[in-house]
mmCIF file of C-alpha atoms in Angstrom:
data_model
loop_
_atom_site.group_PDB
_atom_site.id
_atom_site.type_symbol
_atom_site.label_atom_id
_atom_site.label_comp_id
_atom_site.label_asym_id
_atom_site.label_seq_id
_atom_site.Cartn_x
_atom_site.Cartn_y
_atom_site.Cartn_z
ATOM 1 C CA MET A 1 105.473 31.463 31.654
ATOM 2 C CA GLN A 2 102.162 31.221 30.807
ATOM 3 C CA VAL A 3 100.215 27.427 31.241
ATOM 4 C CA THR A 4 96.804 26.457 29.515
ATOM 5 C CA VAL A 5 95.172 23.723 31.912
ATOM 6 C CA VAL A 6 92.402 21.480 30.379
ATOM 7 C CA GLY A 7 89.785 20.407 32.892
ATOM 8 C CA ALA A 8 88.173 22.144 36.178
ATOM 9 C CA GLY A 9 88.863 18.622 38.550
ATOM 10 C CA ILE A 10 90.582 18.248 41.219
ATOM 11 C CA ALA A 11 93.820 17.357 39.188
ATOM 12 C CA GLY A 12 93.500 20.598 37.680
ATOM 13 C CA VAL A 13 92.870 22.805 39.813
ATOM 14 C CA ALA A 14 95.695 21.226 41.795
ATOM 15 C CA CYS A 15 97.788 21.974 39.140
ATOM 16 C CA ALA A 16 96.812 25.281 38.060
ATOM 17 C CA ARG A 17 96.904 26.058 41.827
ATOM 18 C CA ALA A 18 100.505 25.083 42.478
ATOM 19 C CA LEU A 19 101.787 27.301 39.152
ATOM 20 C CA THR A 20 99.940 30.410 39.918
ATOM 21 C CA THR A 21 100.910 30.034 43.962
ATOM 22 C CA ALA A 22 104.879 30.100 42.067
ATOM 23 C CA GLY A 23 103.928 33.623 39.938
ATOM 24 C CA VAL A 24 102.575 31.624 36.436
ATOM 25 C CA THR A 25 100.030 32.677 34.488
ATOM 26 C CA VAL A 26 97.693 30.114 34.240
ATOM 27 C CA ARG A 27 94.408 29.585 32.206
ATOM 28 C CA VAL A 28 92.370 26.929 33.359
ATOM 29 C CA LEU A 29 89.459 25.756 30.798
ATOM 30 C CA GLU A 30 86.486 23.929 31.191
ATOM 31 C CA ARG A 31 83.898 22.421 29.351
ATOM 32 C CA ALA A 32 81.378 22.034 32.007
ATOM 33 C CA HIS A 33 79.405 24.963 33.586
ATOM 34 C CA VAL A 34 80.875 24.441 36.991
ATOM 35 C CA CYS A 35 84.385 22.927 38.566
ATOM 36 C CA GLY A 36 84.681 19.564 40.119
ATOM 37 C CA GLY A 37 84.932 16.677 37.413
ATOM 38 C CA ARG A 38 84.209 13.586 38.668
ATOM 39 C CA MET A 39 84.056 14.966 42.630
ATOM 40 C CA ALA A 40 80.165 16.301 41.620
ATOM 41 C CA THR A 41 77.513 17.431 43.239
ATOM 42 C CA GLU A 42 73.450 17.459 42.008
ATOM 43 C CA SER A 43 70.845 19.296 43.542
ATOM 44 C CA TYR A 44 67.326 17.068 43.583
ATOM 45 C CA GLY A 45 64.484 18.469 44.922
ATOM 46 C CA GLY A 46 66.279 21.350 46.590
ATOM 47 C CA ARG A 47 68.857 18.617 48.348
ATOM 48 C CA ARG A 48 72.386 18.024 47.132
ATOM 49 C CA ALA A 49 73.754 14.570 46.516
ATOM 50 C CA ASP A 50 77.258 13.440 45.782
ATOM 51 C CA THR A 51 76.956 12.150 42.090
ATOM 52 C CA GLY A 52 80.796 11.047 41.224
ATOM 53 C CA ALA A 53 83.165 10.261 44.052
ATOM 54 C CA GLY A 54 81.677 9.045 46.772
ATOM 55 C CA TYR A 55 84.218 10.294 49.648
ATOM 56 C CA PHE A 56 88.222 10.692 50.130
ATOM 57 C CA THR A 57 90.517 9.048 52.290
ATOM 58 C CA VAL A 58 94.198 11.024 53.067
ATOM 59 C CA SER A 59 97.497 9.017 53.386
ATOM 60 C CA SER A 60 100.281 12.102 52.011
ATOM 61 C CA PRO A 61 101.158 15.393 54.310
ATOM 62 C CA GLU A 62 100.956 17.528 51.141
ATOM 63 C CA PHE A 63 97.331 16.093 50.971
ATOM 64 C CA ALA A 64 96.386 16.482 54.554
ATOM 65 C CA ALA A 65 97.343 19.760 55.038
ATOM 66 C CA VAL A 66 95.134 20.590 52.182
ATOM 67 C CA VAL A 67 92.221 18.703 54.160
ATOM 68 C CA GLU A 68 93.089 20.250 57.363
ATOM 69 C CA GLY A 69 91.960 23.782 55.477
ATOM 70 C CA TRP A 70 88.914 22.622 54.565
ATOM 71 C CA ARG A 71 88.342 21.000 57.741
ATOM 72 C CA ALA A 72 88.898 24.374 59.270
ATOM 73 C CA ALA A 73 86.571 26.246 56.989
ATOM 74 C CA GLY A 74 83.774 23.744 58.005
ATOM 75 C CA LEU A 75 83.706 21.840 54.216
ATOM 76 C CA ALA A 76 84.814 18.254 55.164
ATOM 77 C CA ARG A 77 84.512 15.994 58.214
ATOM 78 C CA GLU A 78 85.528 12.750 58.530
ATOM 79 C CA TRP A 79 82.607 10.259 58.230
ATOM 80 C CA THR A 80 83.550 6.308 58.629
ATOM 81 C CA ASP A 81 86.195 3.806 58.999
ATOM 82 C CA THR A 82 83.661 1.484 58.751
ATOM 83 C CA PHE A 83 82.033 0.318 55.535
ATOM 84 C CA ALA A 84 79.624 -2.894 55.458
ATOM 85 C CA VAL A 85 80.459 -5.863 52.582
ATOM 86 C CA ARG A 86 77.638 -8.213 50.927
ATOM 87 C CA SER A 87 79.150 -11.325 49.411
ATOM 88 C CA ARG A 88 77.382 -14.477 48.183
ATOM 89 C CA ASP A 89 78.414 -15.637 52.067
ATOM 90 C CA GLY A 90 76.436 -12.512 53.664
ATOM 91 C CA TRP A 91 76.637 -9.439 55.341
ATOM 92 C CA SER A 92 80.068 -8.478 56.977
ATOM 93 C CA THR A 93 82.162 -5.716 58.079
ATOM 94 C CA THR A 94 85.330 -4.071 56.826
ATOM 95 C CA THR A 95 87.381 -1.426 58.659
ATOM 96 C CA GLY A 96 89.908 0.961 56.567
ATOM 97 C CA PRO A 97 90.613 4.326 56.276
ATOM 98 C CA VAL A 98 88.651 6.722 57.672
ATOM 99 C CA ARG A 99 86.550 8.454 54.612
ATOM 100 C CA TRP A 100 85.524 12.219 54.484
ATOM 101 C CA ALA A 101 82.685 13.676 53.592
ATOM 102 C CA ALA A 102 81.332 17.405 52.814
ATOM 103 C CA ALA A 103 78.091 18.674 53.935
ATOM 104 C CA GLY A 104 78.227 20.610 50.994
ATOM 105 C CA GLY A 105 79.304 17.942 48.410
ATOM 106 C CA LEU A 106 82.737 17.514 47.344
ATOM 107 C CA ARG A 107 82.384 19.928 44.667
ATOM 108 C CA SER A 108 82.277 22.758 47.143
ATOM 109 C CA LEU A 109 85.869 21.565 48.076
ATOM 110 C CA VAL A 110 87.256 21.672 44.141
ATOM 111 C CA ARG A 111 85.632 25.081 44.353
ATOM 112 C CA GLN A 112 86.952 26.152 47.197
ATOM 113 C CA LEU A 113 90.525 25.332 45.816
ATOM 114 C CA ALA A 114 89.778 26.998 42.180
ATOM 115 C CA GLU A 115 88.643 30.536 44.245
ATOM 116 C CA GLY A 116 91.441 33.532 42.920
ATOM 117 C CA LEU A 117 92.178 30.964 39.440
ATOM 118 C CA ASP A 118 91.753 31.893 36.271
ATOM 119 C CA VAL A 119 88.839 29.545 35.331
ATOM 120 C CA ARG A 120 86.378 29.911 32.104
ATOM 121 C CA THR A 121 83.671 26.984 32.101
ATOM 122 C CA GLY A 122 81.456 26.389 29.108
ATOM 123 C CA TRP A 123 84.558 26.446 27.075
ATOM 124 C CA GLU A 124 84.803 23.145 24.831
ATOM 125 C CA VAL A 125 88.096 22.755 23.945
ATOM 126 C CA GLY A 126 88.336 21.702 19.943
ATOM 127 C CA HIS A 127 92.101 20.865 19.771
ATOM 128 C CA VAL A 128 95.662 20.945 21.104
ATOM 129 C CA ASP A 129 98.153 21.047 18.420
ATOM 130 C CA PRO A 130 101.978 21.226 18.623
ATOM 131 C CA GLY A 131 103.600 24.067 19.918
ATOM 132 C CA PRO A 132 101.868 23.667 22.164
ATOM 133 C CA ARG A 133 98.099 25.634 21.177
ATOM 134 C CA VAL A 134 95.090 24.508 23.021
ATOM 135 C CA ASP A 135 92.579 26.340 20.253
ATOM 136 C CA GLY A 136 95.725 28.107 18.305
ATOM 137 C CA VAL A 137 96.641 30.207 21.145
ATOM 138 C CA ALA A 138 99.995 29.338 22.562
ATOM 139 C CA ALA A 139 101.198 28.357 25.687
ATOM 140 C CA ASP A 140 104.754 27.340 27.133
ATOM 141 C CA ALA A 141 103.076 24.132 28.353
ATOM 142 C CA VAL A 142 99.936 22.485 27.909
ATOM 143 C CA VAL A 143 98.024 20.125 31.160
ATOM 144 C CA LEU A 144 95.514 17.700 29.721
ATOM 145 C CA ALA A 145 93.846 17.152 33.485
ATOM 146 C CA MET A 146 91.315 14.029 31.937
ATOM 147 C CA PRO A 147 90.861 10.542 31.412
ATOM 148 C CA GLY A 148 93.194 9.424 28.891
ATOM 149 C CA PRO A 149 90.195 8.771 26.013
ATOM 150 C CA GLN A 150 88.785 12.135 26.399
ATOM 151 C CA ALA A 151 92.859 13.660 26.090
ATOM 152 C CA VAL A 152 93.181 11.140 22.787
ATOM 153 C CA ARG A 153 90.239 13.072 20.652
ATOM 154 C CA LEU A 154 91.841 16.687 21.406
ATOM 155 C CA LEU A 155 95.761 15.723 20.225
ATOM 156 C CA ASP A 156 96.314 16.384 16.584
ATOM 157 C CA PRO A 157 98.049 13.266 15.303
ATOM 158 C CA ALA A 158 101.757 15.158 15.195
ATOM 159 C CA LEU A 159 101.621 14.805 19.231
ATOM 160 C CA ALA A 160 102.572 10.844 19.296
ATOM 161 C CA GLU A 161 104.161 10.748 22.716
ATOM 162 C CA THR A 162 101.349 12.428 24.384
ATOM 163 C CA ALA A 163 98.792 10.561 22.502
ATOM 164 C CA ARG A 164 100.738 6.984 23.821
ATOM 165 C CA ALA A 165 100.507 7.902 26.620
ATOM 166 C CA ALA A 166 96.823 8.764 27.023
ATOM 167 C CA GLY A 167 95.772 6.242 24.699
ATOM 168 C CA ALA A 168 97.424 3.285 27.471
ATOM 169 C CA GLN A 169 94.856 4.561 29.327
ATOM 170 C CA VAL A 170 91.650 1.808 29.880
ATOM 171 C CA TRP A 171 88.099 3.718 31.730
ATOM 172 C CA LEU A 172 85.452 1.617 33.049
ATOM 173 C CA PRO A 173 81.238 3.635 33.078
ATOM 174 C CA SER A 174 79.321 3.893 36.026
ATOM 175 C CA LEU A 175 75.967 4.755 36.290
ATOM 176 C CA VAL A 176 75.435 6.581 39.847
ATOM 177 C CA ALA A 177 71.344 6.182 41.241
ATOM 178 C CA THR A 178 70.541 8.831 43.579
ATOM 179 C CA LEU A 179 67.459 7.014 45.659
ATOM 180 C CA ARG A 180 65.034 8.785 48.241
ATOM 181 C CA TYR A 181 62.707 6.355 50.624
ATOM 182 C CA PRO A 182 59.899 7.557 53.125
ATOM 183 C CA GLU A 183 62.649 6.837 55.970
ATOM 184 C CA ARG A 184 65.834 5.169 56.408
ATOM 185 C CA THR A 185 65.586 1.633 57.120
ATOM 186 C CA TRP A 186 69.162 0.200 56.374
ATOM 187 C CA ASP A 187 72.036 0.368 59.312
ATOM 188 C CA PHE A 188 75.021 1.094 57.399
ATOM 189 C CA ARG A 189 77.043 3.709 56.255
ATOM 190 C CA GLY A 190 78.364 2.369 53.015
ATOM 191 C CA ALA A 191 78.801 -0.743 51.751
ATOM 192 C CA PHE A 192 80.864 -2.743 49.101
ATOM 193 C CA VAL A 193 78.405 -5.038 47.202
ATOM 194 C CA ASN A 194 80.568 -7.857 45.820
ATOM 195 C CA ASP A 195 79.450 -10.594 42.850
ATOM 196 C CA HIS A 196 76.436 -8.436 41.721
ATOM 197 C CA PRO A 197 75.603 -7.756 38.366
ATOM 198 C CA VAL A 198 74.216 -4.537 39.545
ATOM 199 C CA LEU A 199 75.678 -2.762 42.372
ATOM 200 C CA ALA A 200 79.082 -2.109 43.005
ATOM 201 C CA THR A 201 78.688 0.405 46.010
ATOM 202 C CA LEU A 202 75.549 1.800 47.997
ATOM 203 C CA LEU A 203 76.415 5.322 50.100
ATOM 204 C CA ASP A 204 74.242 6.053 52.729
ATOM 205 C CA ASP A 205 74.137 9.913 51.537
ATOM 206 C CA GLY A 206 71.829 11.108 54.789
ATOM 207 C CA SER A 207 74.908 10.595 57.017
ATOM 208 C CA ARG A 208 77.153 11.203 54.389
ATOM 209 C CA ARG A 209 75.840 14.482 54.285
ATOM 210 C CA GLY A 210 75.148 15.000 57.501
ATOM 211 C CA ASP A 211 71.365 15.364 57.737
ATOM 212 C CA GLY A 212 69.764 12.152 58.204
ATOM 213 C CA SER A 213 67.741 11.882 55.207
ATOM 214 C CA PRO A 214 66.625 8.856 53.645
ATOM 215 C CA VAL A 215 68.684 8.774 50.387
ATOM 216 C CA LEU A 216 71.090 5.824 49.387
ATOM 217 C CA VAL A 217 73.473 6.465 46.228
ATOM 218 C CA ALA A 218 74.062 3.389 44.483
ATOM 219 C CA HIS A 219 76.954 2.584 41.941
ATOM 220 C CA THR A 220 76.841 0.196 39.376
ATOM 221 C CA THR A 221 79.177 -2.273 37.931
ATOM 222 C CA ALA A 222 80.703 -1.619 34.573
ATOM 223 C CA GLY A 223 79.201 -4.451 32.898
ATOM 224 C CA PHE A 224 75.547 -2.873 33.577
ATOM 225 C CA ALA A 225 76.741 0.325 32.612
ATOM 226 C CA GLU A 226 77.660 -0.950 29.447
ATOM 227 C CA ARG A 227 74.130 -2.167 28.629
ATOM 228 C CA PHE A 228 71.990 0.858 29.817
ATOM 229 C CA ASP A 229 72.062 4.677 29.711
ATOM 230 C CA ALA A 230 70.853 6.774 32.538
ATOM 231 C CA GLU A 231 67.385 7.169 31.364
ATOM 232 C CA ALA A 232 66.307 3.520 31.372
ATOM 233 C CA ALA A 233 68.750 2.113 33.964
ATOM 234 C CA GLY A 234 66.726 3.653 36.898
ATOM 235 C CA ALA A 235 64.181 1.211 37.156
ATOM 236 C CA GLY A 236 67.058 -1.913 37.384
ATOM 237 C CA ILE A 237 68.923 0.199 39.993
ATOM 238 C CA ASP A 238 65.749 0.790 41.961
ATOM 239 C CA ALA A 239 64.942 -3.083 42.086
ATOM 240 C CA ALA A 240 68.372 -4.199 42.776
ATOM 241 C CA VAL A 241 68.898 -2.401 45.948
ATOM 242 C CA ARG A 242 65.175 -3.488 46.554
ATOM 243 C CA GLU A 243 65.998 -6.946 46.445
ATOM 244 C CA LEU A 244 69.262 -6.453 48.179
ATOM 245 C CA LEU A 245 68.159 -4.779 51.153
ATOM 246 C CA GLY A 246 64.805 -5.569 51.243
ATOM 247 C CA LEU A 247 62.994 -1.723 50.628
ATOM 248 C CA PRO A 248 60.232 -0.857 49.345
ATOM 249 C CA ALA A 249 60.168 1.045 45.668
ATOM 250 C CA ALA A 250 61.729 4.174 45.936
ATOM 251 C CA LEU A 251 59.998 7.659 45.517
ATOM 252 C CA ARG A 252 62.176 9.255 43.239
ATOM 253 C CA VAL A 253 65.346 7.936 41.144
ATOM 254 C CA ASP A 254 67.710 10.263 39.350
ATOM 255 C CA VAL A 255 70.704 8.877 37.420
ATOM 256 C CA VAL A 256 73.972 9.986 36.255
ATOM 257 C CA ARG A 257 76.521 8.209 33.847
ATOM 258 C CA TRP A 258 79.928 8.520 33.721
ATOM 259 C CA ALA A 259 81.446 7.248 30.215
ATOM 260 C CA PHE A 260 84.817 7.292 32.244
ATOM 261 C CA ALA A 261 83.908 6.757 35.861
ATOM 262 C CA ARG A 262 87.209 5.103 37.111
ATOM 263 C CA PRO A 263 90.996 3.368 35.911
ATOM 264 C CA ASP A 264 91.041 0.222 35.412
ATOM 265 C CA GLY A 265 93.554 -0.384 37.310
ATOM 266 C CA PRO A 266 96.458 1.612 38.441
ATOM 267 C CA GLY A 267 98.957 3.957 36.711
ATOM 268 C CA ALA A 268 103.170 3.388 37.329
ATOM 269 C CA ALA A 269 104.045 7.227 37.383
ATOM 270 C CA PRO A 270 102.195 10.199 38.767
ATOM 271 C CA PHE A 271 101.462 11.924 35.965
ATOM 272 C CA HIS A 272 103.067 12.350 32.161
ATOM 273 C CA PHE A 273 104.874 15.523 30.497
ATOM 274 C CA GLY A 274 107.215 14.789 28.065
ATOM 275 C CA ARG A 275 109.142 16.420 25.289
ATOM 276 C CA GLU A 276 105.866 17.886 23.461
ATOM 277 C CA ARG A 277 105.374 19.794 26.888
ATOM 278 C CA ILE A 278 101.808 18.505 27.039
ATOM 279 C CA GLY A 279 101.112 17.278 30.267
ATOM 280 C CA LEU A 280 98.554 14.672 31.392
ATOM 281 C CA ALA A 281 97.674 14.627 35.420
ATOM 282 C CA GLY A 282 94.555 12.865 36.499
ATOM 283 C CA ASP A 283 93.875 9.591 39.233
ATOM 284 C CA ALA A 284 94.647 7.024 36.465
ATOM 285 C CA TRP A 285 98.620 8.297 37.435
ATOM 286 C CA GLY A 286 98.070 6.160 40.333
ATOM 287 C CA SER A 287 95.583 4.414 42.270
ATOM 288 C CA PRO A 288 92.054 5.881 41.474
ATOM 289 C CA LYS A 289 91.140 8.268 44.614
ATOM 290 C CA VAL A 290 91.164 12.093 44.919
ATOM 291 C CA GLU A 291 94.250 12.254 46.661
ATOM 292 C CA THR A 292 95.829 10.394 43.714
ATOM 293 C CA ALA A 293 94.064 13.302 41.421
ATOM 294 C CA TRP A 294 95.655 16.120 43.339
ATOM 295 C CA LEU A 295 99.013 14.883 43.925
ATOM 296 C CA SER A 296 99.160 14.026 40.411
ATOM 297 C CA GLY A 297 98.199 17.903 39.320
ATOM 298 C CA THR A 298 100.582 19.308 42.639
ATOM 299 C CA ARG A 299 103.560 16.990 41.401
ATOM 300 C CA LEU A 300 102.914 18.098 37.222
ATOM 301 C CA ALA A 301 102.949 21.077 38.190
ATOM 302 C CA ALA A 302 106.436 21.115 39.327
ATOM 303 C CA ALA A 303 107.658 19.362 36.867
ATOM 304 C CA VAL A 304 106.399 21.778 34.576
ATOM 305 C CA LEU A 305 108.398 24.226 36.566
ATOM 306 C CA GLY A 306 111.506 22.301 36.737
ATOM 307 C CA GLY A 307 111.168 21.723 32.771
#
């Protein structure tokens, strides 16, 4: 059996890992020059910051085993179970599941999971045709590990079943700003910001990274992201954080735009795999979390093997 996986985020890499372990020949095609997808890590001034997913949580035994491997290798660590909450009534706190972080950035976890796989980066897939075929190369199955709207763009019109499944997804955009300050004056590790026109989440990257740097990472609302591109948004995000927390202007602001940041609501199934032998996987197939994406890719691999 030969399978082509398009997308080297955690869903695609998890699927490829499970298939390879079962003896399947797998090639992973990724348009970016690195693995990771929205488990993204950028370097600003020689320091890494997570600019996609902010953290991950663990609930299933299968994913817990993977996370324990990351912990044992010194790649991942428990970060916090408490977030601040800012609402119209003021500040409060909420306690939930333990959030995990990675000193080297969340992308390092996907990179570790991809070790030994045939991952071809910088590969812009043009089209997926019946067969199935990817850019003219036949496979026994194809996995599209990406947001549904991106998958639809690749599909031949004859692949109606897969197109319907992918097209049913609705995704929301976000802008993610990394802001550096002269000193750390806030007293939270993470904060949910409710009912705000600009901000949705604030994350203390110094505690998340473990180096104590005075760096905040701000995730914006979808409404703000729909009105601004990354280049124009920095000043507005800086002003919003400054007003909310009483901070001075940031010394540096770097902004990343995600056109498909998160699915608008959980999916009803863990993946899609139909008669066209094209699978869809990712965090839209369930509650939008890192763990959901890993489970989606892993369970899709089992369906490909069983089909």
